[in-house]
PDB file of C-alpha atoms in Angstrom:
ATOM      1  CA  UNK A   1      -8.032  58.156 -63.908  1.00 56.00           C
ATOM      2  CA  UNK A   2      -7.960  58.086 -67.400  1.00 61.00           C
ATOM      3  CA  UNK A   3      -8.652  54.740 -68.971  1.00 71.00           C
ATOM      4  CA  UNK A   4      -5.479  55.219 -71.620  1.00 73.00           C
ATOM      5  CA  UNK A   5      -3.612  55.969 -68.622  1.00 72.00           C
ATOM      6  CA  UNK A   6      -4.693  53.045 -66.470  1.00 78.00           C
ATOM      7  CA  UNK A   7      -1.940  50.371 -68.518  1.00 84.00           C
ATOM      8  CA  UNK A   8       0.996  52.619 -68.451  1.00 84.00           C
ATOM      9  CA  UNK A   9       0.710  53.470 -64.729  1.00 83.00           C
ATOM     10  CA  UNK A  10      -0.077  49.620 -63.806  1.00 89.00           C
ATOM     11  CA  UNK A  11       3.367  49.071 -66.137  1.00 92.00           C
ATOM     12  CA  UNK A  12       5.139  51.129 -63.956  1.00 92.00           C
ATOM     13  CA  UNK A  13       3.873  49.335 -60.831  1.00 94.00           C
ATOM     14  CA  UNK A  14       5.065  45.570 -62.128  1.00 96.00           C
ATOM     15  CA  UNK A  15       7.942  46.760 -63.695  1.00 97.00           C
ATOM     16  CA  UNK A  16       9.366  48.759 -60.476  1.00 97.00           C
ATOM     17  CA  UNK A  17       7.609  45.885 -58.485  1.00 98.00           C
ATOM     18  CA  UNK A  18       9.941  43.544 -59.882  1.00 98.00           C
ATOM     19  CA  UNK A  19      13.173  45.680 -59.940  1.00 98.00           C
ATOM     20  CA  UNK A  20      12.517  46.486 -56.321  1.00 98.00           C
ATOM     21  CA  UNK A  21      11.943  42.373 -55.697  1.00 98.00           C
ATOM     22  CA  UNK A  22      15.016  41.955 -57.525  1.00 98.00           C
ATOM     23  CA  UNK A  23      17.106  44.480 -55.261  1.00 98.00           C
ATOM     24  CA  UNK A  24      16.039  43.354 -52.218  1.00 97.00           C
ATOM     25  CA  UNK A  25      16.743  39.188 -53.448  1.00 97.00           C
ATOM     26  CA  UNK A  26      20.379  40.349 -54.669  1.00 97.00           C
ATOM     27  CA  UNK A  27      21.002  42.353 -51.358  1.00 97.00           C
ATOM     28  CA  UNK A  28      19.903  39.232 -49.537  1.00 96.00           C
ATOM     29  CA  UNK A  29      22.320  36.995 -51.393  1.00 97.00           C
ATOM     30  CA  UNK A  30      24.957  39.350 -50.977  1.00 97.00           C
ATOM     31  CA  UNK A  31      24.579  39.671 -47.186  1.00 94.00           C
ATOM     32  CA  UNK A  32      25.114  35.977 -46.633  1.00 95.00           C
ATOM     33  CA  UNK A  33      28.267  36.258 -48.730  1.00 96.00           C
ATOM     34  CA  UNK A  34      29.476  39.477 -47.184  1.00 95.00           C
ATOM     35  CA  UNK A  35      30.086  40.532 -50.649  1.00 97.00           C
ATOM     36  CA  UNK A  36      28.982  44.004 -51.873  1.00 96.00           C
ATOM     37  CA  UNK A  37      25.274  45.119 -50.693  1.00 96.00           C
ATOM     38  CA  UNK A  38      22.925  47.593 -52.029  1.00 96.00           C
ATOM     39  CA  UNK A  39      22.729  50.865 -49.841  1.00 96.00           C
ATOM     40  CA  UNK A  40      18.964  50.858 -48.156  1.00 96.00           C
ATOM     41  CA  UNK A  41      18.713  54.287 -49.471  1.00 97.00           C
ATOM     42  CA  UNK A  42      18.292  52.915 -52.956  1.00 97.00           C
ATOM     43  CA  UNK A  43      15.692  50.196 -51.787  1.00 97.00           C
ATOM     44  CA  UNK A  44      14.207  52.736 -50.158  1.00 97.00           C
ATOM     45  CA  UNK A  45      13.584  54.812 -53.227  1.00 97.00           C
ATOM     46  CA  UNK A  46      12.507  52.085 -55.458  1.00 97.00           C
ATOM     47  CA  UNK A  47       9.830  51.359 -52.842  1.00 97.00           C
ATOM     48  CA  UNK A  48       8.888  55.361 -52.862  1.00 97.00           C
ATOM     49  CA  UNK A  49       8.952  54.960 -56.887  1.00 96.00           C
ATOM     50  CA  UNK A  50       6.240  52.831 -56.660  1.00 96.00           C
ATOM     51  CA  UNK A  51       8.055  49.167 -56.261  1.00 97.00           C
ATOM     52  CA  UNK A  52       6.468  49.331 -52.689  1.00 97.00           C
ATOM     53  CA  UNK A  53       4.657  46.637 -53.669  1.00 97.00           C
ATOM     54  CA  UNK A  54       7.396  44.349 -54.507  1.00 97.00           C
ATOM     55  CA  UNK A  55       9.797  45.221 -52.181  1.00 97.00           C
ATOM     56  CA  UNK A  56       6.553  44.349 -49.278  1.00 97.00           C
ATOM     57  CA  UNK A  57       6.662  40.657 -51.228  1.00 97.00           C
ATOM     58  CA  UNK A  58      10.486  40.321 -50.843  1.00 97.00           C
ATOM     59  CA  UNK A  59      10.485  41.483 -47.126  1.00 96.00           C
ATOM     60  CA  UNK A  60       7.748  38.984 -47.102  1.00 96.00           C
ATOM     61  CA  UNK A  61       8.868  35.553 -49.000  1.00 96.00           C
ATOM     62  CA  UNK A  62      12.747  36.209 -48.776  1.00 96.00           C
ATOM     63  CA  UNK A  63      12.423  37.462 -44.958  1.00 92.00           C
ATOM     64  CA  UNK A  64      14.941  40.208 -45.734  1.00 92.00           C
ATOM     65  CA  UNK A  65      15.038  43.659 -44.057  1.00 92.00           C
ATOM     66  CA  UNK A  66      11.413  42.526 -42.429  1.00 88.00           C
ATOM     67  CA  UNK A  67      12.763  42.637 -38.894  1.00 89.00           C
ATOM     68  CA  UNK A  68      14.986  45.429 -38.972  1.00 93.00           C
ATOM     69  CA  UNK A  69      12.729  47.953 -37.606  1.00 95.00           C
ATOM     70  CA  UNK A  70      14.693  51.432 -38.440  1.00 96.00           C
ATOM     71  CA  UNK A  71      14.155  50.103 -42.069  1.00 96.00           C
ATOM     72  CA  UNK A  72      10.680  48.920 -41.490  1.00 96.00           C
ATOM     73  CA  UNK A  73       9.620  52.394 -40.628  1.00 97.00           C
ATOM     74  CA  UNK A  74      11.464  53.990 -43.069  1.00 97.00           C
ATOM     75  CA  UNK A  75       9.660  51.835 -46.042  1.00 97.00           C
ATOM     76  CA  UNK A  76       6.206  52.122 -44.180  1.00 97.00           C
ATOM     77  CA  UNK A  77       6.783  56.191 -44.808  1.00 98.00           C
ATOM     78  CA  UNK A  78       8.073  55.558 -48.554  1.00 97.00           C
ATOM     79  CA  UNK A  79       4.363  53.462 -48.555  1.00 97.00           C
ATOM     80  CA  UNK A  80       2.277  56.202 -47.211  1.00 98.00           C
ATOM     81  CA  UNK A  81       4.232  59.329 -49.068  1.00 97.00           C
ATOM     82  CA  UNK A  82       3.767  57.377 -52.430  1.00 96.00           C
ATOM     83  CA  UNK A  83       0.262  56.717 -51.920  1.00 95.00           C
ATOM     84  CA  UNK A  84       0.053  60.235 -51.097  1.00 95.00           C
ATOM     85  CA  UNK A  85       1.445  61.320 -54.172  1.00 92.00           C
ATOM     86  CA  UNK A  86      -0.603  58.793 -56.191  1.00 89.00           C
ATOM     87  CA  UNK A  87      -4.188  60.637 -54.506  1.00 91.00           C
ATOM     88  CA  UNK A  88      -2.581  63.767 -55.668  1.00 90.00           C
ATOM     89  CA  UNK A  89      -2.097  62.649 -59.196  1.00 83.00           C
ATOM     90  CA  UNK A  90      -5.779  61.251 -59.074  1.00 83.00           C
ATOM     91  CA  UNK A  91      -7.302  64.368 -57.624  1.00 87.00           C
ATOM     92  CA  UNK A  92      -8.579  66.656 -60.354  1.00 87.00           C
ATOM     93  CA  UNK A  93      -5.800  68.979 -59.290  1.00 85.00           C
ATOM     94  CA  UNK A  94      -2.748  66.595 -59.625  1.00 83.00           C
ATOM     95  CA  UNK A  95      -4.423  65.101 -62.904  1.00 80.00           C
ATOM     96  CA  UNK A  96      -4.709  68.847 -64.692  1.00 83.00           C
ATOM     97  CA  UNK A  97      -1.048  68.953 -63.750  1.00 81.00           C
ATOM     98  CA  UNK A  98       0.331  65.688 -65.380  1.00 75.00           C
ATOM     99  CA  UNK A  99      -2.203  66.338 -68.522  1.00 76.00           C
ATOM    100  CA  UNK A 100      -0.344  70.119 -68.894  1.00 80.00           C
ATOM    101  CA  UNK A 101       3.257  68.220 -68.148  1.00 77.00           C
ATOM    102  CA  UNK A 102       2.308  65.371 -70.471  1.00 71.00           C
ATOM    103  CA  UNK A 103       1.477  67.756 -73.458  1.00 70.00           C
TER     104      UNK A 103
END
């Protein structure tokens, strides 16, 4: 990877990290309440946008969606299809293509 692009891309990890984090805490607190709760869909795609990492910290600390296994393997897909992607991006291939996008 590029070293300029090493900051941006670890941005986007802590900054979807911690909207993901936030999702999953506010979904928590509104199942207890029976109020209002976010659609798993949408935590699903944070995680797949590369908040994997944060949403794995909520399931983790705030024990929320860890046991529900239909969600569990959905996420552990998001995990492995964004990793994926991110290999691609590394490879020389996926790299030519963001630095032609990019331009």
């Amino acid at each position: 990877m590029d070293t300029k692009m090493l900051w941006p891309v670890l941005g986007t990890y802590i900054t979807l990290s911690l909207l993901a984090f936030a999702a999953y805490a506010i979904d928590k607190a509104a199942a207890r309440k029976g109020e209002w709760r976010i659609s798993e869909n949408t935590l699903h795609l944070l995680d797949l946008l590369g908040g994997w990492p944060g949403g794995w910290i909520a399931q983790k600390f705030l024990r929320h969606k860890s046991s529900k296994r239909s969600f569990q393997r959905v996420y552990w897909i998001t995990v492995v299809l964004h990793c994926c992607a991110l290999a691609w991006l590394l490879s020389p291939y996926g790299s030519s293509t963001l630095n032609a996008i990019s331009r």
